[in-house]
């Protein structure tokens, strides 16, 4: 789909007459070629295709549709106050998108963290910056999807938190293991800009543009604050940049596992590492290995200007509470409580050879997630006290 020749032609064609199927197919084809070039290590071809996709009219149209129609934040304005664009303005915005190497500051919004008094800072970019970020993300994502580690599940296409939980189950269902349940302190806010840009390994206007988004600063209650570290939470491209920054941690741990006594392949398989954005777990049958992993992770994160959050990092055991640091077996991860319980020979799980394991693995919603869910249901019921039954059911159904 080529760009119209003039503004008048652009308005005549109209937003509603765009062939979205054709635009999606064109972008997806180019993304597949970028992915393939990245897989085989052909960076020259990869950069060439990325330039083509970056300039593509179809990509711009899809980026504008995403931020003005699909995303939940379409009615949230940045510092320029622009929101809820009509069809004509959407076409104009698509025509204006260009890599200039400049960006406007983000608007700071504070949202409460579920179940806590603490608040999380969001940086809301302008509608123009959001659309341009969507254009850049569409070109960078296929390149990085080709090389991302297999056990990273957060903010990636075709992967969900349920995939991460399934992977944990596969790691522990044959053997009870020690677990390092860890969280990175203020991950999005503290990522080192230079280390991230070096990892991205891109040149020219795309690099300048990403650097300008990282350095754009925030406006909170009218006061401007410069940003020297971190990626702005709330931007379209932020989750991808955070995943790129944390890429390599799993491979770093696997290299350590290969140095342990025994067969390399067995050592690789025995060490489980599952990451969802900035939350991750390390699983191994040996406590000393898990403790050493904690030290290795802390050293690796220091290179990015990050550190583990002490109050959210604990070493526990999936089955035996006496082997846990805090005397509690099992752990919470992504709203699930994962634990193993002792069982007799008639109720116990069996392994692939038919041997009785002596325990059952059980994954249930965590107490905290259940409480948040019940509070949300209570809030909806209270809100609809004087509403008709149909309205209450309509609001309750998506939550339940």
mmCIF file of C-alpha atoms in Angstrom:
data_model
loop_
_atom_site.group_PDB
_atom_site.id
_atom_site.type_symbol
_atom_site.label_atom_id
_atom_site.label_comp_id
_atom_site.label_asym_id
_atom_site.label_seq_id
_atom_site.Cartn_x
_atom_site.Cartn_y
_atom_site.Cartn_z
ATOM 1 C CA UNK A 1 0.000 0.000 0.000
ATOM 2 C CA UNK A 2 1.703 3.204 -1.179
ATOM 3 C CA UNK A 3 1.278 6.649 0.321
ATOM 4 C CA UNK A 4 -1.224 8.905 -1.526
ATOM 5 C CA UNK A 5 0.313 11.582 -3.759
ATOM 6 C CA UNK A 6 -1.315 14.624 -2.134
ATOM 7 C CA UNK A 7 -3.230 15.773 0.955
ATOM 8 C CA UNK A 8 -6.458 16.122 -1.060
ATOM 9 C CA UNK A 9 -6.127 12.530 -2.315
ATOM 10 C CA UNK A 10 -5.460 11.434 1.283
ATOM 11 C CA UNK A 11 -8.728 13.028 2.479
ATOM 12 C CA UNK A 12 -10.729 11.747 -0.505
ATOM 13 C CA UNK A 13 -9.507 8.210 0.123
ATOM 14 C CA UNK A 14 -10.658 8.516 3.736
ATOM 15 C CA UNK A 15 -9.850 6.550 6.866
ATOM 16 C CA UNK A 16 -12.855 4.235 6.516
ATOM 17 C CA UNK A 17 -11.963 3.089 2.997
ATOM 18 C CA UNK A 18 -8.457 1.840 3.930
ATOM 19 C CA UNK A 19 -7.874 -1.811 3.090
ATOM 20 C CA UNK A 20 -6.623 -2.917 6.536
ATOM 21 C CA UNK A 21 -6.249 -6.535 5.490
ATOM 22 C CA UNK A 22 -3.844 -5.522 2.726
ATOM 23 C CA UNK A 23 -1.865 -3.229 5.083
ATOM 24 C CA UNK A 24 -1.554 -5.948 7.751
ATOM 25 C CA UNK A 25 -0.447 -8.523 5.181
ATOM 26 C CA UNK A 26 2.231 -6.183 3.770
ATOM 27 C CA UNK A 27 3.647 -5.344 7.233
ATOM 28 C CA UNK A 28 3.550 -8.984 8.376
ATOM 29 C CA UNK A 29 5.400 -10.158 5.245
ATOM 30 C CA UNK A 30 8.185 -7.633 5.845
ATOM 31 C CA UNK A 31 8.335 -8.579 9.535
ATOM 32 C CA UNK A 32 8.725 -12.262 8.602
ATOM 33 C CA UNK A 33 11.644 -11.371 6.313
ATOM 34 C CA UNK A 34 13.297 -9.277 9.082
ATOM 35 C CA UNK A 35 12.843 -12.211 11.496
ATOM 36 C CA UNK A 36 14.399 -14.662 9.000
ATOM 37 C CA UNK A 37 17.363 -12.332 8.289
ATOM 38 C CA UNK A 38 17.985 -11.903 12.034
ATOM 39 C CA UNK A 39 17.815 -15.696 12.607
ATOM 40 C CA UNK A 40 20.515 -16.370 10.028
ATOM 41 C CA UNK A 41 22.673 -13.431 11.245
ATOM 42 C CA UNK A 42 22.358 -11.363 8.034
ATOM 43 C CA UNK A 43 22.351 -7.916 9.697
ATOM 44 C CA UNK A 44 22.904 -5.996 6.446
ATOM 45 C CA UNK A 45 19.689 -7.410 4.964
ATOM 46 C CA UNK A 46 17.911 -7.005 8.317
ATOM 47 C CA UNK A 47 18.720 -3.248 8.493
ATOM 48 C CA UNK A 48 17.717 -2.779 4.832
ATOM 49 C CA UNK A 49 14.301 -4.383 5.417
ATOM 50 C CA UNK A 50 13.848 -2.403 8.649
ATOM 51 C CA UNK A 51 14.377 0.857 6.746
ATOM 52 C CA UNK A 52 11.755 -0.214 4.191
ATOM 53 C CA UNK A 53 9.255 -1.051 6.943
ATOM 54 C CA UNK A 54 10.014 2.163 8.854
ATOM 55 C CA UNK A 55 9.111 4.240 5.759
ATOM 56 C CA UNK A 56 6.101 2.110 4.861
ATOM 57 C CA UNK A 57 2.725 3.883 4.650
ATOM 58 C CA UNK A 58 0.951 0.674 5.774
ATOM 59 C CA UNK A 59 3.065 0.511 8.938
ATOM 60 C CA UNK A 60 2.257 4.140 9.767
ATOM 61 C CA UNK A 61 -1.466 3.587 9.261
ATOM 62 C CA UNK A 62 -1.453 0.506 11.517
ATOM 63 C CA UNK A 63 0.585 2.381 14.158
ATOM 64 C CA UNK A 64 -1.917 5.270 14.182
ATOM 65 C CA UNK A 65 -4.871 2.842 14.332
ATOM 66 C CA UNK A 66 -3.270 1.081 17.274
ATOM 67 C CA UNK A 67 -2.743 4.209 19.424
ATOM 68 C CA UNK A 68 -5.942 6.054 18.445
ATOM 69 C CA UNK A 69 -8.460 3.184 18.261
ATOM 70 C CA UNK A 70 -7.177 -0.134 19.681
ATOM 71 C CA UNK A 71 -5.222 0.835 22.815
ATOM 72 C CA UNK A 72 -6.975 1.471 26.128
ATOM 73 C CA UNK A 73 -5.048 4.736 26.520
ATOM 74 C CA UNK A 74 -6.572 6.287 23.357
ATOM 75 C CA UNK A 75 -8.532 8.773 25.519
ATOM 76 C CA UNK A 76 -5.492 9.690 27.663
ATOM 77 C CA UNK A 77 -3.689 12.847 26.537
ATOM 78 C CA UNK A 78 0.044 13.618 26.708
ATOM 79 C CA UNK A 79 1.521 17.062 27.496
ATOM 80 C CA UNK A 80 0.008 18.548 24.298
ATOM 81 C CA UNK A 81 -3.573 17.617 25.352
ATOM 82 C CA UNK A 82 -4.319 15.694 22.097
ATOM 83 C CA UNK A 83 -6.604 12.647 22.455
ATOM 84 C CA UNK A 84 -9.507 10.798 20.742
ATOM 85 C CA UNK A 85 -8.586 11.822 17.188
ATOM 86 C CA UNK A 86 -11.333 11.884 14.484
ATOM 87 C CA UNK A 87 -10.691 9.923 11.222
ATOM 88 C CA UNK A 88 -9.396 12.940 9.249
ATOM 89 C CA UNK A 89 -6.884 13.829 12.014
ATOM 90 C CA UNK A 90 -5.706 10.186 12.097
ATOM 91 C CA UNK A 91 -4.810 10.307 8.393
ATOM 92 C CA UNK A 92 -2.989 13.616 8.914
ATOM 93 C CA UNK A 93 -1.054 12.133 11.841
ATOM 94 C CA UNK A 94 0.002 9.125 9.707
ATOM 95 C CA UNK A 95 1.301 11.545 7.057
ATOM 96 C CA UNK A 96 3.338 13.517 9.626
ATOM 97 C CA UNK A 97 5.193 10.553 11.200
ATOM 98 C CA UNK A 98 8.936 10.911 10.634
ATOM 99 C CA UNK A 99 12.106 10.081 12.571
ATOM 100 C CA UNK A 100 13.282 13.552 13.626
ATOM 101 C CA UNK A 101 15.479 12.585 16.579
ATOM 102 C CA UNK A 102 13.333 14.826 18.821
ATOM 103 C CA UNK A 103 10.476 14.187 21.226
ATOM 104 C CA UNK A 104 8.240 15.996 23.703
ATOM 105 C CA UNK A 105 8.375 15.234 27.463
ATOM 106 C CA UNK A 106 6.014 12.629 28.909
ATOM 107 C CA UNK A 107 3.146 13.496 31.271
ATOM 108 C CA UNK A 108 3.595 11.916 34.705
ATOM 109 C CA UNK A 109 0.570 10.055 36.073
ATOM 110 C CA UNK A 110 0.618 8.151 39.383
ATOM 111 C CA UNK A 111 -1.451 4.954 39.568
ATOM 112 C CA UNK A 112 -1.936 2.844 42.740
ATOM 113 C CA UNK A 113 -0.240 -0.565 42.935
ATOM 114 C CA UNK A 114 -2.816 -3.321 43.593
ATOM 115 C CA UNK A 115 -3.213 -4.083 47.299
ATOM 116 C CA UNK A 116 -0.631 -1.479 48.418
ATOM 117 C CA UNK A 117 -0.385 2.179 49.427
ATOM 118 C CA UNK A 118 2.609 2.656 47.094
ATOM 119 C CA UNK A 119 2.014 4.278 43.686
ATOM 120 C CA UNK A 120 3.584 3.478 40.320
ATOM 121 C CA UNK A 121 4.731 6.324 38.008
ATOM 122 C CA UNK A 122 3.466 6.227 34.416
ATOM 123 C CA UNK A 123 4.917 8.429 31.682
ATOM 124 C CA UNK A 124 2.268 9.238 29.052
ATOM 125 C CA UNK A 125 3.875 10.355 25.738
ATOM 126 C CA UNK A 126 2.038 12.591 23.264
ATOM 127 C CA UNK A 127 -0.185 10.932 20.636
ATOM 128 C CA UNK A 128 2.439 11.698 17.930
ATOM 129 C CA UNK A 129 5.245 10.071 19.945
ATOM 130 C CA UNK A 130 3.056 7.042 20.730
ATOM 131 C CA UNK A 131 2.308 6.502 17.024
ATOM 132 C CA UNK A 132 5.985 6.902 16.087
ATOM 133 C CA UNK A 133 6.970 4.464 18.855
ATOM 134 C CA UNK A 134 4.507 1.928 17.399
ATOM 135 C CA UNK A 135 6.179 2.358 13.962
ATOM 136 C CA UNK A 136 9.666 1.773 15.431
ATOM 137 C CA UNK A 137 8.460 -1.132 17.586
ATOM 138 C CA UNK A 138 6.994 -2.914 14.528
ATOM 139 C CA UNK A 139 10.444 -2.798 12.887
ATOM 140 C CA UNK A 140 12.572 -3.721 15.945
ATOM 141 C CA UNK A 141 10.371 -6.479 17.406
ATOM 142 C CA UNK A 142 10.863 -9.153 14.670
ATOM 143 C CA UNK A 143 14.657 -8.705 14.818
ATOM 144 C CA UNK A 144 14.712 -9.294 18.588
ATOM 145 C CA UNK A 145 12.034 -12.021 18.634
ATOM 146 C CA UNK A 146 14.446 -14.074 16.523
ATOM 147 C CA UNK A 147 17.133 -13.981 19.243
ATOM 148 C CA UNK A 148 15.209 -13.604 22.542
ATOM 149 C CA UNK A 149 15.717 -16.358 25.116
ATOM 150 C CA UNK A 150 13.224 -19.205 25.177
ATOM 151 C CA UNK A 151 12.073 -18.721 28.789
ATOM 152 C CA UNK A 152 11.217 -15.001 28.619
ATOM 153 C CA UNK A 153 7.412 -14.614 28.561
ATOM 154 C CA UNK A 154 6.517 -10.987 29.399
ATOM 155 C CA UNK A 155 5.239 -8.527 26.761
ATOM 156 C CA UNK A 156 5.990 -10.791 23.818
ATOM 157 C CA UNK A 157 3.672 -11.678 20.910
ATOM 158 C CA UNK A 158 2.081 -15.116 21.244
ATOM 159 C CA UNK A 159 3.207 -15.583 24.870
ATOM 160 C CA UNK A 160 1.286 -15.144 28.109
ATOM 161 C CA UNK A 161 1.687 -15.572 31.851
ATOM 162 C CA UNK A 162 0.011 -19.004 31.564
ATOM 163 C CA UNK A 163 2.904 -20.171 29.372
ATOM 164 C CA UNK A 164 5.334 -19.141 32.139
ATOM 165 C CA UNK A 165 3.285 -21.035 34.777
ATOM 166 C CA UNK A 166 3.174 -24.123 32.522
ATOM 167 C CA UNK A 167 6.972 -23.998 32.153
ATOM 168 C CA UNK A 168 7.387 -23.840 35.972
ATOM 169 C CA UNK A 169 5.117 -26.878 36.324
ATOM 170 C CA UNK A 170 7.218 -28.818 33.781
ATOM 171 C CA UNK A 171 10.371 -27.913 35.756
ATOM 172 C CA UNK A 172 9.124 -29.147 39.143
ATOM 173 C CA UNK A 173 6.547 -31.885 38.505
ATOM 174 C CA UNK A 174 9.196 -34.680 38.464
ATOM 175 C CA UNK A 175 11.327 -33.406 41.369
ATOM 176 C CA UNK A 176 10.968 -31.026 44.335
ATOM 177 C CA UNK A 177 13.350 -28.074 43.942
ATOM 178 C CA UNK A 178 14.763 -24.985 45.647
ATOM 179 C CA UNK A 179 13.404 -21.720 44.266
ATOM 180 C CA UNK A 180 14.836 -18.222 44.102
ATOM 181 C CA UNK A 181 11.736 -16.032 43.729
ATOM 182 C CA UNK A 182 13.121 -12.604 42.804
ATOM 183 C CA UNK A 183 12.041 -9.152 41.622
ATOM 184 C CA UNK A 184 14.160 -6.323 40.224
ATOM 185 C CA UNK A 185 13.835 -3.046 42.152
ATOM 186 C CA UNK A 186 12.262 -0.278 39.990
ATOM 187 C CA UNK A 187 13.383 -2.053 36.818
ATOM 188 C CA UNK A 188 11.746 0.292 34.274
ATOM 189 C CA UNK A 189 12.938 3.425 36.126
ATOM 190 C CA UNK A 190 16.618 2.513 36.537
ATOM 191 C CA UNK A 191 17.801 0.909 33.284
ATOM 192 C CA UNK A 192 21.124 2.430 32.192
ATOM 193 C CA UNK A 193 20.577 4.323 28.906
ATOM 194 C CA UNK A 194 24.082 3.809 27.467
ATOM 195 C CA UNK A 195 24.060 0.066 28.188
ATOM 196 C CA UNK A 196 20.635 -0.256 26.520
ATOM 197 C CA UNK A 197 21.610 1.744 23.397
ATOM 198 C CA UNK A 198 24.805 -0.314 23.074
ATOM 199 C CA UNK A 199 22.757 -3.520 23.249
ATOM 200 C CA UNK A 200 20.313 -2.243 20.591
ATOM 201 C CA UNK A 201 23.258 -1.938 18.176
ATOM 202 C CA UNK A 202 21.517 0.387 15.695
ATOM 203 C CA UNK A 203 22.806 3.571 14.058
ATOM 204 C CA UNK A 204 21.448 6.676 12.419
ATOM 205 C CA UNK A 205 18.071 8.319 12.963
ATOM 206 C CA UNK A 206 16.465 5.298 14.667
ATOM 207 C CA UNK A 207 19.117 5.390 17.418
ATOM 208 C CA UNK A 208 18.745 9.179 17.817
ATOM 209 C CA UNK A 209 14.971 8.805 18.067
ATOM 210 C CA UNK A 210 15.104 6.084 20.736
ATOM 211 C CA UNK A 211 17.701 8.106 22.671
ATOM 212 C CA UNK A 212 15.439 11.183 22.552
ATOM 213 C CA UNK A 213 12.515 9.138 23.971
ATOM 214 C CA UNK A 214 14.735 7.869 26.802
ATOM 215 C CA UNK A 215 16.048 11.381 27.557
ATOM 216 C CA UNK A 216 12.761 13.259 26.947
ATOM 217 C CA UNK A 217 12.092 14.023 30.636
ATOM 218 C CA UNK A 218 8.754 14.170 32.472
ATOM 219 C CA UNK A 219 6.295 16.920 33.422
ATOM 220 C CA UNK A 220 4.693 16.297 36.826
ATOM 221 C CA UNK A 221 2.160 18.925 38.011
ATOM 222 C CA UNK A 222 3.700 21.513 35.701
ATOM 223 C CA UNK A 223 7.316 20.909 36.802
ATOM 224 C CA UNK A 224 9.842 19.477 34.311
ATOM 225 C CA UNK A 225 12.303 16.777 35.425
ATOM 226 C CA UNK A 226 15.091 15.423 33.202
ATOM 227 C CA UNK A 227 15.471 11.633 32.868
ATOM 228 C CA UNK A 228 19.021 10.265 32.999
ATOM 229 C CA UNK A 229 18.015 6.593 33.446
ATOM 230 C CA UNK A 230 15.082 4.225 32.904
ATOM 231 C CA UNK A 231 12.477 3.711 30.174
ATOM 232 C CA UNK A 232 9.160 5.604 30.522
ATOM 233 C CA UNK A 233 6.384 3.227 31.680
ATOM 234 C CA UNK A 234 3.334 3.991 29.582
ATOM 235 C CA UNK A 235 5.101 4.246 26.224
ATOM 236 C CA UNK A 236 4.350 1.761 23.421
ATOM 237 C CA UNK A 237 8.006 0.773 22.997
ATOM 238 C CA UNK A 238 8.942 0.591 26.729
ATOM 239 C CA UNK A 239 8.172 -3.135 27.320
ATOM 240 C CA UNK A 240 10.267 -4.094 24.275
ATOM 241 C CA UNK A 241 13.199 -1.945 25.467
ATOM 242 C CA UNK A 242 12.994 -3.500 28.953
ATOM 243 C CA UNK A 243 13.057 -7.016 27.433
ATOM 244 C CA UNK A 244 16.073 -6.051 25.294
ATOM 245 C CA UNK A 245 17.868 -4.697 28.385
ATOM 246 C CA UNK A 246 17.295 -7.947 30.334
ATOM 247 C CA UNK A 247 18.129 -10.194 27.362
ATOM 248 C CA UNK A 248 21.185 -12.364 28.048
ATOM 249 C CA UNK A 249 20.539 -13.121 31.726
ATOM 250 C CA UNK A 250 19.258 -16.655 31.021
ATOM 251 C CA UNK A 251 22.232 -17.507 28.779
ATOM 252 C CA UNK A 252 24.587 -16.141 31.463
ATOM 253 C CA UNK A 253 23.092 -18.562 34.025
ATOM 254 C CA UNK A 254 23.197 -21.500 31.568
ATOM 255 C CA UNK A 255 26.950 -20.894 31.048
ATOM 256 C CA UNK A 256 27.402 -21.163 34.825
ATOM 257 C CA UNK A 257 25.287 -24.366 34.939
ATOM 258 C CA UNK A 258 27.495 -25.954 32.271
ATOM 259 C CA UNK A 259 30.553 -25.559 34.546
ATOM 260 C CA UNK A 260 28.952 -27.736 37.281
ATOM 261 C CA UNK A 261 30.077 -31.378 37.675
ATOM 262 C CA UNK A 262 28.273 -33.833 35.378
ATOM 263 C CA UNK A 263 27.039 -33.813 31.782
ATOM 264 C CA UNK A 264 26.593 -30.341 30.252
ATOM 265 C CA UNK A 265 23.205 -31.192 28.771
ATOM 266 C CA UNK A 266 21.831 -32.521 32.101
ATOM 267 C CA UNK A 267 23.110 -29.449 33.950
ATOM 268 C CA UNK A 268 21.399 -27.158 31.446
ATOM 269 C CA UNK A 269 18.092 -28.998 31.835
ATOM 270 C CA UNK A 270 18.290 -29.174 35.655
ATOM 271 C CA UNK A 271 18.535 -25.385 36.029
ATOM 272 C CA UNK A 272 15.161 -23.716 35.438
ATOM 273 C CA UNK A 273 14.991 -19.963 34.746
ATOM 274 C CA UNK A 274 11.611 -18.407 33.922
ATOM 275 C CA UNK A 275 11.259 -14.629 33.443
ATOM 276 C CA UNK A 276 8.162 -12.496 32.962
ATOM 277 C CA UNK A 277 9.309 -8.874 32.399
ATOM 278 C CA UNK A 278 11.141 -7.944 35.658
ATOM 279 C CA UNK A 279 9.828 -10.927 37.713
ATOM 280 C CA UNK A 280 11.704 -14.209 37.538
ATOM 281 C CA UNK A 281 12.310 -17.522 39.305
ATOM 282 C CA UNK A 282 15.372 -19.784 39.394
ATOM 283 C CA UNK A 283 14.751 -23.491 40.089
ATOM 284 C CA UNK A 284 17.315 -26.172 40.985
ATOM 285 C CA UNK A 285 17.520 -29.272 43.208
ATOM 286 C CA UNK A 286 20.736 -27.992 44.894
ATOM 287 C CA UNK A 287 20.487 -25.067 47.353
ATOM 288 C CA UNK A 288 24.134 -24.001 46.815
ATOM 289 C CA UNK A 289 23.527 -23.635 43.037
ATOM 290 C CA UNK A 290 20.477 -21.403 43.624
ATOM 291 C CA UNK A 291 22.434 -19.233 46.107
ATOM 292 C CA UNK A 292 25.282 -18.861 43.606
ATOM 293 C CA UNK A 293 22.734 -17.927 40.914
ATOM 294 C CA UNK A 294 21.504 -15.104 43.150
ATOM 295 C CA UNK A 295 25.070 -13.685 43.322
ATOM 296 C CA UNK A 296 25.588 -14.076 39.541
ATOM 297 C CA UNK A 297 22.275 -12.307 38.813
ATOM 298 C CA UNK A 298 23.139 -9.407 41.165
ATOM 299 C CA UNK A 299 26.526 -8.942 39.445
ATOM 300 C CA UNK A 300 24.946 -9.103 35.954
ATOM 301 C CA UNK A 301 22.213 -6.586 36.847
ATOM 302 C CA UNK A 302 24.764 -4.132 38.281
ATOM 303 C CA UNK A 303 26.064 -3.631 34.709
ATOM 304 C CA UNK A 304 22.622 -2.242 33.766
ATOM 305 C CA UNK A 305 22.339 -0.072 36.887
ATOM 306 C CA UNK A 306 19.787 -2.484 38.428
ATOM 307 C CA UNK A 307 19.576 -4.498 41.664
ATOM 308 C CA UNK A 308 17.354 -7.141 43.273
ATOM 309 C CA UNK A 309 14.591 -5.977 45.632
ATOM 310 C CA UNK A 310 15.488 -7.546 49.046
ATOM 311 C CA UNK A 311 11.918 -7.607 50.443
ATOM 312 C CA UNK A 312 10.609 -9.362 47.316
ATOM 313 C CA UNK A 313 13.500 -11.822 46.900
ATOM 314 C CA UNK A 314 13.310 -15.084 48.833
ATOM 315 C CA UNK A 315 14.860 -18.533 48.710
ATOM 316 C CA UNK A 316 12.290 -21.239 49.323
ATOM 317 C CA UNK A 317 11.554 -24.910 48.651
ATOM 318 C CA UNK A 318 8.577 -26.211 46.661
ATOM 319 C CA UNK A 319 7.814 -29.110 49.055
ATOM 320 C CA UNK A 320 9.568 -28.917 52.443
ATOM 321 C CA UNK A 321 8.885 -25.798 54.575
ATOM 322 C CA UNK A 322 11.913 -26.619 56.783
ATOM 323 C CA UNK A 323 14.236 -26.045 53.810
ATOM 324 C CA UNK A 324 12.822 -22.556 53.111
ATOM 325 C CA UNK A 325 14.439 -19.365 54.448
ATOM 326 C CA UNK A 326 11.178 -18.087 55.959
ATOM 327 C CA UNK A 327 9.728 -21.497 56.944
ATOM 328 C CA UNK A 328 7.027 -21.430 54.230
ATOM 329 C CA UNK A 329 6.988 -23.900 51.343
ATOM 330 C CA UNK A 330 5.953 -22.827 47.839
ATOM 331 C CA UNK A 331 5.946 -19.375 46.225
ATOM 332 C CA UNK A 332 3.718 -16.831 44.483
ATOM 333 C CA UNK A 333 4.366 -15.962 40.835
ATOM 334 C CA UNK A 334 2.147 -13.937 38.455
ATOM 335 C CA UNK A 335 -0.937 -14.252 40.689
ATOM 336 C CA UNK A 336 -0.530 -18.026 41.147
ATOM 337 C CA UNK A 337 0.541 -19.953 44.247
ATOM 338 C CA UNK A 338 2.821 -22.849 43.284
ATOM 339 C CA UNK A 339 3.476 -25.566 45.848
ATOM 340 C CA UNK A 340 3.964 -29.300 46.302
ATOM 341 C CA UNK A 341 2.243 -31.337 49.034
ATOM 342 C CA UNK A 342 3.291 -34.750 50.476
ATOM 343 C CA UNK A 343 1.011 -37.590 49.335
ATOM 344 C CA UNK A 344 0.629 -41.334 49.947
ATOM 345 C CA UNK A 345 1.303 -43.930 47.271
ATOM 346 C CA UNK A 346 -2.336 -44.045 46.072
ATOM 347 C CA UNK A 347 -2.706 -40.259 45.648
ATOM 348 C CA UNK A 348 0.846 -39.307 44.709
ATOM 349 C CA UNK A 349 1.947 -38.154 41.249
ATOM 350 C CA UNK A 350 4.089 -40.620 39.294
ATOM 351 C CA UNK A 351 6.993 -39.817 36.953
ATOM 352 C CA UNK A 352 7.421 -40.911 33.313
ATOM 353 C CA UNK A 353 8.924 -44.250 34.433
ATOM 354 C CA UNK A 354 5.901 -44.964 36.665
ATOM 355 C CA UNK A 355 7.818 -44.364 39.934
ATOM 356 C CA UNK A 356 5.760 -42.911 42.817
ATOM 357 C CA UNK A 357 7.083 -39.409 43.640
ATOM 358 C CA UNK A 358 5.524 -39.016 47.106
ATOM 359 C CA UNK A 359 4.079 -35.556 46.418
ATOM 360 C CA UNK A 360 1.516 -33.697 44.307
ATOM 361 C CA UNK A 361 2.116 -30.396 42.517
ATOM 362 C CA UNK A 362 -0.701 -27.902 42.957
ATOM 363 C CA UNK A 363 -1.044 -24.489 41.277
ATOM 364 C CA UNK A 364 -3.849 -22.261 42.596
ATOM 365 C CA UNK A 365 -4.693 -18.524 42.506
ATOM 366 C CA UNK A 366 -2.614 -16.720 45.154
ATOM 367 C CA UNK A 367 -4.341 -15.290 48.252
ATOM 368 C CA UNK A 368 -3.375 -11.749 47.175
ATOM 369 C CA UNK A 369 -4.777 -12.194 43.635
ATOM 370 C CA UNK A 370 -8.017 -13.693 45.038
ATOM 371 C CA UNK A 371 -8.428 -10.751 47.427
ATOM 372 C CA UNK A 372 -7.910 -8.185 44.625
ATOM 373 C CA UNK A 373 -10.453 -10.074 42.464
ATOM 374 C CA UNK A 374 -13.065 -10.141 45.264
ATOM 375 C CA UNK A 375 -12.537 -6.429 46.011
ATOM 376 C CA UNK A 376 -13.066 -5.586 42.327
ATOM 377 C CA UNK A 377 -16.323 -7.602 42.259
ATOM 378 C CA UNK A 378 -17.460 -5.839 45.468
ATOM 379 C CA UNK A 379 -16.674 -2.422 43.950
ATOM 380 C CA UNK A 380 -18.727 -3.190 40.819
ATOM 381 C CA UNK A 381 -21.710 -4.440 42.884
ATOM 382 C CA UNK A 382 -21.585 -1.301 45.080
ATOM 383 C CA UNK A 383 -21.434 0.948 41.994
ATOM 384 C CA UNK A 384 -24.561 -0.714 40.529
ATOM 385 C CA UNK A 385 -26.730 -0.589 43.666
ATOM 386 C CA UNK A 386 -29.496 1.340 41.930
ATOM 387 C CA UNK A 387 -28.783 0.125 38.376
ATOM 388 C CA UNK A 388 -30.850 -2.433 36.461
ATOM 389 C CA UNK A 389 -29.743 -6.070 36.647
ATOM 390 C CA UNK A 390 -28.610 -6.099 32.991
ATOM 391 C CA UNK A 391 -26.058 -3.304 33.623
ATOM 392 C CA UNK A 392 -24.629 -5.118 36.656
ATOM 393 C CA UNK A 393 -24.272 -8.414 34.736
ATOM 394 C CA UNK A 394 -22.647 -6.603 31.789
ATOM 395 C CA UNK A 395 -19.939 -5.114 34.072
ATOM 396 C CA UNK A 396 -19.449 -8.265 36.187
ATOM 397 C CA UNK A 397 -19.058 -10.783 33.326
ATOM 398 C CA UNK A 398 -15.651 -9.570 31.981
ATOM 399 C CA UNK A 399 -14.182 -9.514 35.528
ATOM 400 C CA UNK A 400 -15.458 -12.973 36.477
#
